[in-house]
Amino acid sequence: MPLPARDPVIADSAPVYRLTVASPVGPLTLFEQSGAITALLWAASERLRNARPTPLLAAARRELESYFAGTLDRFHIPLAPRGSDFQRRVWDALSAIPRGQTVTYGDLARRLGSAPRAIGGACGANPLPILIPCHRVLAAGGRLNGYSGRRGLATKKRLLDLEGALDGTALSG
């Protein structure tokens, strides 16, 4: 499902709300603006910023908890990452990769008429890791490489382990 387009001028003038939640990969800070989650940062804050989170941030926390518990396969909260048209095409493609499956940078590049390095750049610029699952993209031959999240490859491996994607049968294309 394509991500909704947002007008950055309007989004920039709207208040930003944030909430830090605990996770198996460390604290994650969610940012909400104009009724959508716009960013997820690794340990942006070690403490909760909102005593009473907005309904959307509370829903995002519940979905993350369900994801980490293995009971949620796809996020349903509204997402509005900011990026170029190309990045948004890549992020849409990432969002279509099912939980527990992986693809290679080359596979995505062929699908999108691009180059693997450009796909890697868009993955690295993903403002919503986990929610837009860039951790499901592997190097040629299914090798783990590059991850912009906290602790890099160790976090990527942890997320893939949580999803059951590293059992040797998950590599798909």
C-alpha positions as a printed Julia matrix, in Angstrom:
173×3 Matrix{Float64}:
  0.0     0.0     0.0
  1.62    3.32   -1.0
  2.48    5.73    1.76
  0.33    8.89    1.84
  1.9    12.02    0.42
  2.28   14.89    2.86
  2.81   18.57    2.24
  6.04   19.35    4.14
  5.05   23.01    4.59
  1.9    22.05    6.43
  3.65   19.25    8.32
  6.45   21.56    9.45
  4.01   23.99   11.08
  2.11   21.28   12.96
  3.09   20.36   16.53
  5.33   17.33   16.97
  4.58   14.75   19.65
  6.99   12.04   20.72
  7.05    8.94   22.84
  9.95    6.68   23.77
  9.11    3.0    24.11
 11.13    0.03   25.3
 11.88   -2.73   22.81
 14.09   -5.82   22.5
 16.47   -3.71   20.37
 16.64   -0.83   22.85
 14.58    2.32   23.38
 12.79    3.63   20.3
 11.42    7.16   20.02
  8.35    7.64   17.85
  7.44   11.04   16.42
  3.92   12.06   15.4
  3.0    15.07   13.34
 -0.26   15.93   11.55
 -1.88   12.62   12.48
  0.87   10.29   11.23
  4.09    8.75   12.49
  6.91   10.63   10.76
 10.03    9.17   12.36
 11.35    6.41   14.59
 14.75    7.06   16.12
 17.0     4.73   18.06
 17.18    5.95   21.66
 16.43    9.59   20.9
 15.55    9.83   24.58
 15.9     7.39   27.42
 12.7     8.65   29.06
  9.12    9.15   28.01
  8.48   12.64   26.68
  4.7    12.57   27.02
  3.05   11.57   30.29
 -0.11   10.89   28.29
  0.71    9.9    24.72
 -1.59   10.92   21.91
 -3.99    8.19   20.78
 -1.81    7.6    17.7
  1.4     7.26   19.71
 -0.37    4.86   22.09
 -1.55    2.82   19.08
  1.98    2.84   17.65
  3.36    1.59   20.98
  0.77   -1.22   21.04
  1.59   -2.2    17.45
  5.33   -2.25   18.18
  4.7    -4.39   21.28
  2.59   -6.79   19.18
  5.25   -6.86   16.45
  7.97   -7.74   18.95
  5.69  -10.37   20.55
  5.29  -11.97   17.12
  1.55  -11.34   16.84
  1.6    -8.48   14.31
  2.73   -9.04   10.74
  1.95   -5.6     9.27
  1.72   -2.15   10.83
 -1.6    -0.35   10.39
 -0.82    3.05   11.89
 -0.58    5.97    9.46
  2.99    6.66    8.36
  4.27    9.82    6.67
  8.02    9.59    6.08
  9.62   12.53    4.32
 11.86   11.76    1.39
 12.36   12.07   -2.33
 10.0    10.41   -4.8
 12.61    7.69   -5.37
 13.04    7.05   -1.65
  9.27    6.82   -1.21
  9.08    4.26   -4.06
 11.74    2.18   -2.31
  9.99    2.52    1.06
  6.69    1.42   -0.53
  8.49   -1.66   -1.9
 10.02   -2.36    1.53
  6.6    -2.13    3.14
  5.38   -4.89    0.82
  8.0    -7.42    2.02
  6.15   -9.84    4.32
  7.34  -10.46    7.86
  9.82  -13.32    7.96
 10.9   -12.88    4.33
 13.86  -11.11    2.81
 14.93   -9.75   -0.56
 18.27   -8.54   -1.84
 19.26   -5.02   -2.8
 19.69   -6.38   -6.35
 16.17   -7.85   -6.38
 14.68   -4.5    -5.38
 16.87   -2.65   -7.85
 15.63   -4.82  -10.71
 12.0    -4.37   -9.64
 12.35   -0.6    -9.41
 14.63   -0.09  -12.41
 17.46    1.2   -10.28
 20.86    0.17   -8.93
 21.54   -1.79   -5.72
 23.63    1.07   -4.3
 20.71    3.51   -4.75
 18.41    1.03   -2.98
 20.93    0.85   -0.14
 20.99    4.65    0.09
 17.2     4.79    0.34
 17.24    2.08    3.0
 19.84    4.04    4.97
 17.67    7.18    4.73
 14.53    5.38    5.96
 13.13    7.55    8.78
 10.86    4.73   10.0
 13.05    1.64   10.54
 11.12   -1.42   11.72
  7.82    0.2    10.68
  9.16    0.31    7.1
 11.21   -2.9     7.24
 14.55   -2.04    5.65
 16.09   -4.77    7.83
 14.53   -7.31    5.44
 16.92   -6.32    2.64
 20.11   -8.35    2.32
 23.23   -8.31    0.18
 23.74  -10.69   -2.74
 23.55  -14.33   -1.71
 21.55  -13.46    1.39
 24.49  -11.98    3.29
 23.83   -9.53    6.1
 25.29   -6.11    5.47
 24.68   -2.5     6.35
 22.07   -1.29    8.79
 21.65    2.25   10.03
 19.94    1.25   13.28
 21.53    1.31   16.67
 24.24   -1.4    16.91
 24.14   -1.88   13.13
 24.24   -5.48   11.94
 23.61   -6.9    15.42
 20.24   -5.09   15.45
 19.44   -6.15   11.87
 20.19   -9.76   12.79
 18.09   -9.5    15.97
 15.09   -8.16   14.01
 15.41  -10.91   11.39
 15.77  -13.53   14.14
 12.59  -12.2    15.81
 10.78  -12.63   12.5
 12.19  -16.09   11.83
 13.79  -14.84    8.64
 17.24  -16.36    9.17
 16.25  -20.01    9.11
 17.85  -20.51    5.69
 14.55  -20.68    3.81
 13.42  -17.09    4.04
 15.48  -15.55    1.24
 13.05  -14.74   -1.54
 13.08  -12.61   -4.59
